[in-house]
C-alpha cells in the first residue's frame, strides 16, 4: 500500500511542550486583553442585581419577588459577584497573564536601553522622508558633529559610527517612553488588581439605618448588616459615633412620566464625635461621604419612619415608633410592620402601608408623590403569637400574618384603619393605636478599605501610562556623510517609525536642512 506523501505529521508536543504552549498562550497580550474584557463583562451583573455585601435587605426582597429565577441567580453567585468562584478565576488568570506579559517585556526594554542604537543601514533611500543633499563645506566632519549635537538636544539616544570607505554616520532613536508607558499601564493594572484584592481581604463594610434625632455608634451590634474580609480583625473597629440631625430631600415636579417624582437632591446633616477630636457638624451627600478615621460613610438612600404608638386597654405603652418603613415604588409607598410582643392578653402586630401623599382607589392604597403632602397610614391589626419568644431571630420588617388572627369590627369584617398624623383609633379589645407624626431616616453604607489609596494611585498611573503609549511616537533617525568619486561630499538623512508617526517625514526634512545649512539640493 502506497504511503500518502501529502500528509504532514506534526511532532508531538509532550507534557512539557504542552505546558509551555499553554503558558505562552496565557501570557500573550491577546489573552490579557480578552481576560480584561471578560472581567469587565463579568462585573456587569454586579451593577444589574442587588449585592448582599451592599444591600442585603434589597437582595432578600429580590429573591422573595422572583422565586425560582432568583434562586438560580443566587446559585450562580449573581448576588455576590465579586466573591464568586467564576469572577475570582477570571481575576487570577488576568493577574497571572499580566505578570507573564510584563516581566519579559521589562527585561527586553532594559536590554534595549543599555545597548547602543542600531547601526546605520547601508541604503537609506528605502526609508521614510529620505533626503540627499550635496555639501559645500570643506570639513566633512562638521555635519555629523552638528547632527549628533542637535539630536542629543532633542533627547535622542545617539551613536556616531565610522563606516567603511571613510564615511561617517550618526544613528539616533527616541520614543522609549512609549514602551515605558505601555509597561507602566500594565504594571499599574497589576497594582489595581492587587489593591482590589488587598482591599477585599482587609476591608469591612456595613449598612445602617438611622432615624432623625437618633445616633449611631460604630459597634457590631449597631449594624443592620456587616461583612468583613478574611484578614480583618473585627475587634479593631474604629471608635466614632454620629447623630442624624436632619434629612432633606427634593423631588422633580415636572409633569413628565419619567421625571415626575424623581429625587433631585437628598442630604443629611450629621454631628460627628471622634475620640481626641472636636465635635463637628457635616452635611453628607450622595457623592460626598463622611470621612471618619479610616472609614467612609456613604449616603445610600432614605425613607419615612412614622411615629406609631400602641397602648393596652389600661393605657400602658406596649409598642412605639418611629417605625422604619420599606419603600416599594418610586413614589415612596412604603410597607410598615410594628410588633407589640408585650401586649396582653394577646400579642399585637400592626401591618400597613404608609403614603406620603395618600391616594386610595381601585388600585389600592398608594402614594401619588414621594414628598410629605398628605401623609396617611392604611393598616390592619392582628393578634396572636408573634413567635418572638422562641429565641429565633426574626426580620424586623416582615411578619407572617397567616398564623395570626385579624381584628374585626362590629360587623365581623376585618378592621381596616386609615389614619392621618395626630389621630388615634380604639381597637375592639380596648387597646388603642395612634399615629403621632412622621420622621425621615437615612440609610448609610460604612466602608473601611486600607488599599483604597493604593488602588487610586495605580489607576492614575495606568491612565498616565496609557496616555504615553498612545501619544509618544517611537522613531529612528540616521544621517550619513559620504564622499563621491569626484570628491563631492553628500549628506543623506532618513528615518523609520516604530509606531504610527505622521510627522516623521517632516522631522527628517527639518534635520537635513539644519545639518546642511544653506547647501544646494541636488
Short mmCIF file of C-alpha atoms in Angstrom, two decimals:
data_model
loop_
_atom_site.label_atom_id
_atom_site.label_comp_id
_atom_site.label_asym_id
_atom_site.label_seq_id
_atom_site.Cartn_x
_atom_site.Cartn_y
_atom_site.Cartn_z
CA UNK A 1 0.00 0.00 0.00
CA UNK A 2 1.45 3.34 -1.10
CA UNK A 3 2.06 5.97 1.52
CA UNK A 4 0.16 9.25 1.28
CA UNK A 5 3.02 11.76 0.95
CA UNK A 6 0.54 14.71 1.01
CA UNK A 7 0.04 14.27 4.73
CA UNK A 8 2.29 16.13 7.15
CA UNK A 9 2.91 14.54 10.50
CA UNK A 10 3.46 17.12 13.24
CA UNK A 11 5.77 16.25 16.12
CA UNK A 12 4.12 15.53 19.43
CA UNK A 13 4.47 18.29 22.00
CA UNK A 14 4.63 16.05 25.01
CA UNK A 15 3.69 17.16 28.55
CA UNK A 16 6.45 19.76 28.82
CA UNK A 17 5.77 21.19 25.40
CA UNK A 18 2.03 21.30 26.06
CA UNK A 19 2.54 23.16 29.33
CA UNK A 20 4.94 25.58 27.63
CA UNK A 21 2.44 26.16 24.82
CA UNK A 22 -0.39 26.83 27.31
CA UNK A 23 1.82 29.19 29.31
CA UNK A 24 2.73 31.19 26.19
CA UNK A 25 -0.92 31.41 25.22
CA UNK A 26 -1.92 32.56 28.71
CA UNK A 27 0.82 35.18 28.90
CA UNK A 28 0.24 36.64 25.45
CA UNK A 29 -1.01 40.20 25.16
CA UNK A 30 -4.03 39.00 23.21
CA UNK A 31 -5.08 36.70 26.07
CA UNK A 32 -4.59 39.50 28.62
CA UNK A 33 -6.88 41.77 26.61
CA UNK A 34 -9.50 39.03 26.30
CA UNK A 35 -9.37 38.37 30.06
CA UNK A 36 -9.63 42.09 30.76
CA UNK A 37 -12.74 42.23 28.57
CA UNK A 38 -14.16 39.14 30.31
CA UNK A 39 -13.55 40.75 33.69
CA UNK A 40 -15.48 43.83 32.61
CA UNK A 41 -18.35 41.69 31.31
CA UNK A 42 -18.34 39.56 34.48
CA UNK A 43 -18.69 42.70 36.59
CA UNK A 44 -21.91 43.74 34.80
CA UNK A 45 -24.24 41.57 36.97
CA UNK A 46 -22.82 43.39 39.98
CA UNK A 47 -24.48 46.58 38.78
CA UNK A 48 -27.67 44.94 37.49
CA UNK A 49 -28.57 42.87 40.56
CA UNK A 50 -28.52 43.83 44.25
CA UNK A 51 -25.42 42.66 46.07
CA UNK A 52 -25.51 41.14 49.55
CA UNK A 53 -22.36 43.00 50.55
CA UNK A 54 -24.05 46.34 49.76
CA UNK A 55 -27.75 45.89 50.48
CA UNK A 56 -28.79 42.54 51.98
CA UNK A 57 -32.39 43.66 52.52
CA UNK A 58 -32.82 44.55 48.84
CA UNK A 59 -31.26 41.22 47.87
CA UNK A 60 -33.71 39.30 50.07
CA UNK A 61 -36.58 41.31 48.58
CA UNK A 62 -35.46 40.45 45.04
CA UNK A 63 -35.28 36.75 45.95
CA UNK A 64 -38.74 36.85 47.50
CA UNK A 65 -40.27 38.53 44.44
CA UNK A 66 -38.60 36.38 41.76
CA UNK A 67 -38.97 32.86 43.13
CA UNK A 68 -37.16 30.17 41.14
CA UNK A 69 -35.47 32.70 38.86
CA UNK A 70 -33.94 34.40 41.89
CA UNK A 71 -32.81 31.04 43.31
CA UNK A 72 -30.98 30.19 40.07
CA UNK A 73 -29.23 33.56 40.02
CA UNK A 74 -28.30 33.12 43.68
CA UNK A 75 -26.84 29.67 42.99
CA UNK A 76 -24.76 31.19 40.18
CA UNK A 77 -23.42 33.87 42.52
CA UNK A 78 -25.08 36.84 40.83
CA UNK A 79 -25.85 38.46 44.21
CA UNK A 80 -22.25 38.26 45.37
CA UNK A 81 -20.48 38.70 42.04
CA UNK A 82 -17.10 39.92 43.24
CA UNK A 83 -16.65 36.98 45.62
CA UNK A 84 -17.96 34.32 43.23
CA UNK A 85 -15.65 31.50 42.03
CA UNK A 86 -16.04 32.38 38.35
CA UNK A 87 -15.18 36.05 38.88
CA UNK A 88 -12.20 35.08 41.06
CA UNK A 89 -10.99 32.65 38.36
CA UNK A 90 -11.00 35.37 35.69
CA UNK A 91 -9.34 37.74 38.14
CA UNK A 92 -6.50 35.33 38.95
CA UNK A 93 -5.97 34.35 35.30
CA UNK A 94 -5.71 38.02 34.35
CA UNK A 95 -3.24 38.57 37.19
CA UNK A 96 -1.02 35.70 36.02
CA UNK A 97 -1.34 36.75 32.37
CA UNK A 98 -0.26 40.32 33.12
CA UNK A 99 2.76 39.14 35.11
CA UNK A 100 3.73 36.85 32.23
CA UNK A 101 3.38 39.77 29.78
CA UNK A 102 5.19 42.40 31.83
CA UNK A 103 8.33 40.58 33.01
CA UNK A 104 9.71 39.54 29.54
CA UNK A 105 8.91 42.97 28.07
CA UNK A 106 10.57 44.71 31.01
CA UNK A 107 13.72 42.63 30.52
CA UNK A 108 13.70 43.43 26.80
CA UNK A 109 13.29 47.17 27.47
CA UNK A 110 16.20 47.22 29.92
CA UNK A 111 18.41 45.45 27.38
CA UNK A 112 17.44 47.93 24.67
CA UNK A 113 18.17 50.91 26.89
CA UNK A 114 21.58 49.52 27.80
CA UNK A 115 22.52 48.68 24.21
CA UNK A 116 23.72 51.10 21.54
CA UNK A 117 21.29 52.37 18.90
CA UNK A 118 21.14 50.16 15.77
CA UNK A 119 23.81 50.74 13.12
CA UNK A 120 23.01 52.94 10.15
CA UNK A 121 21.51 50.89 7.28
CA UNK A 122 23.57 50.67 4.07
CA UNK A 123 20.74 52.05 1.88
CA UNK A 124 18.88 54.98 3.41
CA UNK A 125 16.82 55.65 0.30
CA UNK A 126 14.44 52.84 1.32
CA UNK A 127 13.28 54.67 4.46
CA UNK A 128 10.78 57.42 5.25
CA UNK A 129 11.50 61.02 4.18
CA UNK A 130 14.87 60.27 2.58
CA UNK A 131 16.81 63.46 1.85
CA UNK A 132 20.03 63.73 -0.23
CA UNK A 133 21.99 66.98 -0.08
CA UNK A 134 25.37 67.89 -1.67
CA UNK A 135 27.56 69.71 0.84
CA UNK A 136 29.73 72.67 0.03
CA UNK A 137 31.58 72.61 3.35
CA UNK A 138 35.30 71.87 3.31
CA UNK A 139 35.11 69.91 6.57
CA UNK A 140 33.30 66.63 6.14
CA UNK A 141 33.24 66.02 9.91
CA UNK A 142 31.23 69.12 10.76
CA UNK A 143 27.82 67.86 9.51
CA UNK A 144 27.96 64.68 11.61
CA UNK A 145 29.10 66.59 14.67
CA UNK A 146 26.28 69.08 14.20
CA UNK A 147 23.79 66.24 13.67
CA UNK A 148 24.88 64.44 16.85
CA UNK A 149 24.71 67.61 18.94
CA UNK A 150 21.32 68.55 17.51
CA UNK A 151 19.84 65.10 18.11
CA UNK A 152 21.14 64.98 21.68
CA UNK A 153 19.44 68.32 22.40
CA UNK A 154 16.23 66.73 21.13
CA UNK A 155 16.64 63.86 23.63
CA UNK A 156 17.64 61.16 21.16
CA UNK A 157 19.97 58.32 22.06
CA UNK A 158 22.89 58.96 19.72
CA UNK A 159 25.83 56.94 18.44
CA UNK A 160 28.44 58.11 15.92
CA UNK A 161 29.76 55.44 13.56
CA UNK A 162 32.87 55.26 11.38
CA UNK A 163 31.89 53.30 8.27
CA UNK A 164 33.90 51.61 5.54
CA UNK A 165 35.15 53.85 2.78
CA UNK A 166 35.71 56.86 5.05
CA UNK A 167 32.01 57.67 5.50
CA UNK A 168 30.73 58.80 8.88
CA UNK A 169 27.18 58.48 10.14
CA UNK A 170 25.08 59.12 13.20
CA UNK A 171 22.28 56.85 14.33
CA UNK A 172 19.70 58.06 16.83
CA UNK A 173 16.49 56.83 18.33
CA UNK A 174 13.90 58.04 20.81
CA UNK A 175 10.37 57.26 21.94
CA UNK A 176 11.15 54.61 24.54
CA UNK A 177 8.69 56.47 26.74
CA UNK A 178 6.06 54.80 24.59
CA UNK A 179 7.16 51.36 25.71
CA UNK A 180 7.72 52.65 29.26
CA UNK A 181 4.16 53.96 29.21
CA UNK A 182 2.89 50.63 27.93
CA UNK A 183 4.71 48.78 30.69
CA UNK A 184 3.59 51.36 33.26
CA UNK A 185 -0.02 50.78 32.20
CA UNK A 186 0.28 47.02 32.68
CA UNK A 187 2.21 47.30 35.96
CA UNK A 188 -0.34 49.80 37.25
CA UNK A 189 -3.13 47.48 36.16
CA UNK A 190 -1.44 44.79 38.24
CA UNK A 191 -1.35 47.31 41.09
CA UNK A 192 -5.08 47.91 40.70
CA UNK A 193 -5.71 44.17 40.88
CA UNK A 194 -3.52 43.92 43.98
CA UNK A 195 -5.27 46.91 45.55
CA UNK A 196 -8.71 45.46 44.90
CA UNK A 197 -7.68 42.03 46.21
CA UNK A 198 -5.94 43.52 49.25
CA UNK A 199 -8.97 45.67 49.96
CA UNK A 200 -11.25 42.65 49.76
CA UNK A 201 -9.12 40.78 52.28
CA UNK A 202 -8.67 43.60 54.80
CA UNK A 203 -11.80 45.74 54.47
CA UNK A 204 -15.11 45.79 56.26
CA UNK A 205 -18.44 47.06 55.04
CA UNK A 206 -21.72 47.52 56.85
CA UNK A 207 -25.14 49.07 56.38
CA UNK A 208 -27.07 51.05 58.94
CA UNK A 209 -30.38 52.89 59.11
CA UNK A 210 -30.60 56.00 61.29
CA UNK A 211 -33.77 57.96 62.09
CA UNK A 212 -33.70 61.75 62.50
CA UNK A 213 -32.72 62.68 66.03
CA UNK A 214 -31.07 59.32 66.69
CA UNK A 215 -27.42 58.33 66.56
CA UNK A 216 -25.06 55.56 65.55
CA UNK A 217 -22.06 54.19 67.42
CA UNK A 218 -19.56 52.14 65.45
CA UNK A 219 -20.01 48.70 67.01
CA UNK A 220 -21.06 45.37 65.54
CA UNK A 221 -24.37 45.40 67.41
CA UNK A 222 -25.38 48.69 65.75
CA UNK A 223 -25.17 47.43 62.16
CA UNK A 224 -28.14 46.14 60.19
CA UNK A 225 -25.68 44.02 58.22
CA UNK A 226 -21.91 43.69 58.43
CA UNK A 227 -19.31 41.88 56.35
CA UNK A 228 -15.54 41.92 56.66
CA UNK A 229 -12.59 40.50 54.79
CA UNK A 230 -10.88 37.31 55.98
CA UNK A 231 -7.89 39.26 57.32
CA UNK A 232 -9.81 41.98 59.16
CA UNK A 233 -9.92 41.86 62.96
CA UNK A 234 -13.47 42.81 63.98
CA UNK A 235 -12.30 43.76 67.46
CA UNK A 236 -10.45 46.74 65.98
CA UNK A 237 -13.42 48.74 64.69
CA UNK A 238 -12.77 52.47 64.62
CA UNK A 239 -14.24 54.31 67.60
CA UNK A 240 -16.61 57.01 66.35
CA UNK A 241 -20.25 57.98 66.50
CA UNK A 242 -22.58 60.43 64.81
CA UNK A 243 -26.13 61.73 65.15
CA UNK A 244 -28.52 62.34 62.25
CA UNK A 245 -29.79 65.85 62.97
CA UNK A 246 -31.83 66.44 59.83
CA UNK A 247 -32.58 64.88 56.48
CA UNK A 248 -33.75 66.83 53.44
CA UNK A 249 -34.95 65.67 50.04
CA UNK A 250 -36.32 67.39 46.95
CA UNK A 251 -38.25 65.80 44.10
CA UNK A 252 -38.94 66.73 40.49
CA UNK A 253 -42.40 68.18 39.89
CA UNK A 254 -42.08 68.19 36.10
CA UNK A 255 -45.31 66.74 34.63
CA UNK A 256 -43.43 64.00 32.80
CA UNK A 257 -43.98 60.29 33.15
CA UNK A 258 -40.25 59.62 33.53
CA UNK A 259 -39.24 62.68 35.57
CA UNK A 260 -42.18 63.29 37.93
CA UNK A 261 -41.28 62.39 41.49
CA UNK A 262 -37.66 61.65 40.68
CA UNK A 263 -35.31 62.74 43.51
CA UNK A 264 -33.21 65.74 42.56
CA UNK A 265 -31.40 66.13 45.88
CA UNK A 266 -31.13 64.47 49.25
CA UNK A 267 -28.67 65.22 52.00
CA UNK A 268 -28.18 64.52 55.69
CA UNK A 269 -26.88 66.84 58.41
CA UNK A 270 -24.88 64.91 60.99
CA UNK A 271 -22.92 65.70 64.13
CA UNK A 272 -19.74 63.63 64.38
CA UNK A 273 -17.84 62.73 67.53
CA UNK A 274 -14.39 61.09 67.36
CA UNK A 275 -12.08 60.40 70.30
CA UNK A 276 -9.45 63.07 70.71
CA UNK A 277 -11.10 65.38 68.18
CA UNK A 278 -13.52 68.27 68.43
CA UNK A 279 -17.17 67.52 67.71
CA UNK A 280 -18.04 68.70 64.21
CA UNK A 281 -21.09 69.12 62.01
CA UNK A 282 -21.12 67.96 58.38
CA UNK A 283 -23.57 67.52 55.54
CA UNK A 284 -23.39 64.14 53.84
CA UNK A 285 -24.48 63.89 50.21
CA UNK A 286 -24.56 61.08 47.66
CA UNK A 287 -21.12 61.77 46.25
CA UNK A 288 -19.71 63.48 49.34
CA UNK A 289 -19.19 60.84 52.04
CA UNK A 290 -18.43 61.47 55.68
CA UNK A 291 -14.79 60.61 56.42
CA UNK A 292 -14.08 59.34 59.93
CA UNK A 293 -10.74 57.88 60.89
CA UNK A 294 -10.02 55.25 58.20
CA UNK A 295 -13.64 54.74 57.18
CA UNK A 296 -16.01 56.44 54.76
CA UNK A 297 -19.73 56.82 55.46
CA UNK A 298 -21.76 56.98 52.23
CA UNK A 299 -25.37 58.15 51.99
CA UNK A 300 -27.24 55.42 50.10
CA UNK A 301 -30.95 56.00 50.49
CA UNK A 302 -33.76 57.26 52.65
CA UNK A 303 -37.33 56.68 53.68
CA UNK A 304 -40.03 57.51 56.19
CA UNK A 305 -40.42 56.43 59.80
CA UNK A 306 -44.00 57.03 61.06
CA UNK A 307 -44.27 57.54 64.82
CA UNK A 308 -46.89 54.98 65.87
CA UNK A 309 -47.83 54.06 69.45
CA UNK A 310 -49.83 51.06 70.62
CA UNK A 311 -51.37 51.12 74.12
CA UNK A 312 -53.11 48.32 76.01
CA UNK A 313 -56.62 48.71 77.50
CA UNK A 314 -55.09 50.21 80.65
CA UNK A 315 -53.26 52.88 78.61
CA UNK A 316 -49.77 51.45 79.05
CA UNK A 317 -47.48 51.74 76.01
CA UNK A 318 -46.68 48.27 74.63
CA UNK A 319 -45.03 49.37 71.37
CA UNK A 320 -43.98 52.65 69.84
CA UNK A 321 -42.15 54.04 66.86
CA UNK A 322 -40.65 55.65 64.89
CA UNK A 323 -41.12 52.63 62.63
CA UNK A 324 -38.76 52.26 59.67
CA UNK A 325 -40.76 51.54 56.52
CA UNK A 326 -39.57 49.91 53.30
CA UNK A 327 -40.37 51.77 50.04
CA UNK A 328 -41.94 49.60 47.36
CA UNK A 329 -42.19 52.10 44.50
CA UNK A 330 -40.66 55.38 43.31
CA UNK A 331 -43.43 57.41 44.99
CA UNK A 332 -42.31 56.10 48.39
CA UNK A 333 -45.37 53.96 49.02
CA UNK A 334 -43.88 52.06 51.96
CA UNK A 335 -44.60 48.90 53.94
CA UNK A 336 -44.79 49.16 57.74
CA UNK A 337 -44.69 46.45 60.40
CA UNK A 338 -44.97 47.23 64.13
CA UNK A 339 -44.84 44.32 66.58
CA UNK A 340 -46.09 44.51 70.19
CA UNK A 341 -44.92 41.31 71.92
CA UNK A 342 -45.66 42.82 75.36
CA UNK A 343 -49.38 43.38 74.63
CA UNK A 344 -51.82 41.46 76.79
CA UNK A 345 -53.89 39.31 76.78
CA UNK A 346 -52.63 38.67 73.24
CA UNK A 347 -49.65 39.94 71.31
CA UNK A 348 -50.46 42.54 68.63
CA UNK A 349 -48.97 43.37 65.24
CA UNK A 350 -49.89 46.35 63.07
CA UNK A 351 -49.24 45.84 59.37
CA UNK A 352 -49.88 48.62 56.90
CA UNK A 353 -48.86 50.96 54.14
CA UNK A 354 -47.50 54.46 54.65
CA UNK A 355 -48.27 57.01 51.93
CA UNK A 356 -46.50 60.42 51.90
CA UNK A 357 -49.20 61.74 49.53
CA UNK A 358 -52.11 59.38 50.08
CA UNK A 359 -54.47 58.05 47.45
CA UNK A 360 -56.77 55.02 47.78
CA UNK A 361 -58.54 53.95 44.60
CA UNK A 362 -59.31 50.79 42.64
CA UNK A 363 -55.56 50.04 42.62
CA UNK A 364 -55.47 50.06 46.40
CA UNK A 365 -53.59 52.41 48.74
CA UNK A 366 -50.60 54.15 47.19
CA UNK A 367 -48.74 57.44 47.16
CA UNK A 368 -49.05 59.97 44.34
CA UNK A 369 -45.85 61.86 45.20
CA UNK A 370 -42.81 60.98 47.34
CA UNK A 371 -42.85 64.15 49.47
CA UNK A 372 -44.94 64.72 52.61
CA UNK A 373 -48.03 66.45 51.24
CA UNK A 374 -50.86 64.34 52.66
CA UNK A 375 -49.27 61.61 54.81
CA UNK A 376 -51.54 58.76 55.83
CA UNK A 377 -51.37 55.23 57.17
CA UNK A 378 -53.59 52.40 55.93
CA UNK A 379 -53.22 49.40 58.23
CA UNK A 380 -54.67 46.22 59.65
CA UNK A 381 -54.17 44.89 63.17
CA UNK A 382 -53.54 41.23 64.03
CA UNK A 383 -53.42 39.29 67.29
CA UNK A 384 -51.78 36.01 68.23
CA UNK A 385 -48.37 34.55 68.93
CA UNK A 386 -45.75 36.59 67.07
CA UNK A 387 -43.15 33.88 67.61
CA UNK A 388 -40.72 36.30 69.23
CA UNK A 389 -40.43 34.31 72.46
CA UNK A 390 -38.95 31.24 70.76
CA UNK A 391 -35.46 32.75 70.62
CA UNK A 392 -35.30 32.52 66.82
CA UNK A 393 -34.08 35.74 65.14
CA UNK A 394 -36.72 37.49 63.00
CA UNK A 395 -36.69 40.13 60.31
CA UNK A 396 -37.95 43.31 61.99
CA UNK A 397 -39.51 44.49 58.72
CA UNK A 398 -41.52 41.34 57.96
CA UNK A 399 -44.17 39.20 59.64
CA UNK A 400 -46.13 36.11 58.66
CA UNK A 401 -49.79 37.06 59.20
CA UNK A 402 -51.05 33.63 58.11
CA UNK A 403 -50.62 32.37 61.69
CA UNK A 404 -52.31 35.43 63.22
CA UNK A 405 -55.95 36.45 63.68
CA UNK A 406 -57.07 39.72 62.12
CA UNK A 407 -59.05 42.08 64.33
CA UNK A 408 -62.63 42.59 63.14
CA UNK A 409 -65.15 45.41 63.53
CA UNK A 410 -68.71 45.19 64.90
CA UNK A 411 -69.92 43.70 61.59
CA UNK A 412 -67.36 40.89 61.65
CA UNK A 413 -65.32 42.44 58.81
CA UNK A 414 -61.54 42.77 59.02
CA UNK A 415 -60.63 46.03 60.70
CA UNK A 416 -59.03 48.46 58.25
CA UNK A 417 -57.66 51.71 59.63
CA UNK A 418 -56.87 54.87 57.69
CA UNK A 419 -55.12 57.45 59.82
CA UNK A 420 -53.51 60.85 59.45
CA UNK A 421 -50.89 62.30 61.83
CA UNK A 422 -52.42 63.18 65.20
CA UNK A 423 -55.25 60.65 65.00
CA UNK A 424 -55.93 57.80 67.43
CA UNK A 425 -58.08 54.70 66.89
CA UNK A 426 -59.55 52.48 69.59
CA UNK A 427 -59.35 48.75 68.86
CA UNK A 428 -62.14 46.23 69.61
CA UNK A 429 -60.24 44.78 72.60
CA UNK A 430 -59.89 48.20 74.23
CA UNK A 431 -56.33 48.79 73.03
CA UNK A 432 -55.53 51.92 71.04
CA UNK A 433 -53.19 52.84 68.24
CA UNK A 434 -52.12 56.40 67.47
CA UNK A 435 -50.32 58.00 64.54
CA UNK A 436 -48.24 60.70 66.23
CA UNK A 437 -46.18 62.06 63.32
CA UNK A 438 -43.56 61.27 60.67
CA UNK A 439 -39.78 61.34 60.75
CA UNK A 440 -37.31 60.57 57.99
CA UNK A 441 -34.49 58.09 58.09
CA UNK A 442 -31.30 57.76 56.10
CA UNK A 443 -29.54 54.57 55.00
CA UNK A 444 -25.75 54.68 55.19
CA UNK A 445 -23.03 52.39 53.91
CA UNK A 446 -19.85 52.38 56.01
CA UNK A 447 -16.71 51.11 54.32
CA UNK A 448 -13.13 50.72 55.52
CA UNK A 449 -10.59 49.86 52.82
CA UNK A 450 -6.89 50.40 53.63
CA UNK A 451 -5.95 49.71 50.00
CA UNK A 452 -8.25 52.37 48.57
CA UNK A 453 -5.42 54.91 48.21
CA UNK A 454 -3.17 52.33 46.53
CA UNK A 455 -5.91 51.48 44.05
CA UNK A 456 -6.48 55.16 43.25
CA UNK A 457 -2.76 55.85 42.68
CA UNK A 458 -2.44 52.77 40.47
CA UNK A 459 -5.48 53.81 38.44
CA UNK A 460 -3.94 57.27 37.87
CA UNK A 461 -0.62 55.69 36.86
CA UNK A 462 -2.46 53.39 34.46
CA UNK A 463 -4.06 56.44 32.86
CA UNK A 464 -0.66 58.13 32.58
CA UNK A 465 0.90 55.02 31.07
CA UNK A 466 -1.91 54.64 28.55
CA UNK A 467 -1.51 58.29 27.53
CA UNK A 468 2.22 57.86 26.97
CA UNK A 469 1.75 54.65 24.99
CA UNK A 470 -0.81 56.32 22.70
CA UNK A 471 0.75 59.72 22.07
CA UNK A 472 4.55 59.33 22.27
CA UNK A 473 5.95 58.36 18.83
CA UNK A 474 8.90 56.00 18.65
CA UNK A 475 11.30 56.71 15.79
CA UNK A 476 14.82 56.25 14.48
CA UNK A 477 16.81 58.82 12.50
CA UNK A 478 20.04 58.40 10.52
CA UNK A 479 22.42 60.85 8.93
CA UNK A 480 25.42 59.89 6.79
CA UNK A 481 28.12 61.94 5.09
CA UNK A 482 30.00 60.15 2.29
CA UNK A 483 32.41 61.23 -0.42
CA UNK A 484 31.80 60.52 -4.09
CA UNK A 485 34.49 59.65 -6.61
CA UNK A 486 34.62 63.25 -7.84
CA UNK A 487 35.38 64.43 -4.29
CA UNK A 488 31.97 65.92 -3.59
CA UNK A 489 30.52 65.23 -0.17
CA UNK A 490 26.91 64.05 0.12
CA UNK A 491 24.60 64.15 3.14
CA UNK A 492 21.84 61.57 3.43
CA UNK A 493 19.13 61.67 6.10
CA UNK A 494 16.26 59.21 6.62
CA UNK A 495 14.00 57.88 9.35
CA UNK A 496 11.97 54.89 10.45
CA UNK A 497 8.78 54.95 12.52
CA UNK A 498 8.47 52.17 15.09
CA UNK A 499 4.86 53.27 15.69
CA UNK A 500 2.33 55.48 13.96
CA UNK A 501 4.15 58.77 13.34
CA UNK A 502 2.64 61.25 10.88
CA UNK A 503 5.37 63.83 11.46
CA UNK A 504 8.39 61.64 10.75
CA UNK A 505 8.93 62.88 7.19
CA UNK A 506 8.74 66.46 8.43
CA UNK A 507 11.28 65.69 11.19
CA UNK A 508 13.68 64.14 8.66
CA UNK A 509 13.47 67.16 6.36
CA UNK A 510 13.99 69.60 9.23
CA UNK A 511 17.04 67.67 10.43
CA UNK A 512 18.56 67.61 6.95
CA UNK A 513 18.16 71.36 6.47
CA UNK A 514 19.60 72.14 9.89
CA UNK A 515 22.64 69.96 9.25
CA UNK A 516 23.35 71.26 5.79
CA UNK A 517 22.53 74.88 6.43
CA UNK A 518 22.18 76.72 3.11
CA UNK A 519 23.60 73.94 0.95
CA UNK A 520 22.17 73.43 -2.51
CA UNK A 521 19.84 70.47 -3.11
CA UNK A 522 20.58 68.03 -5.89
#
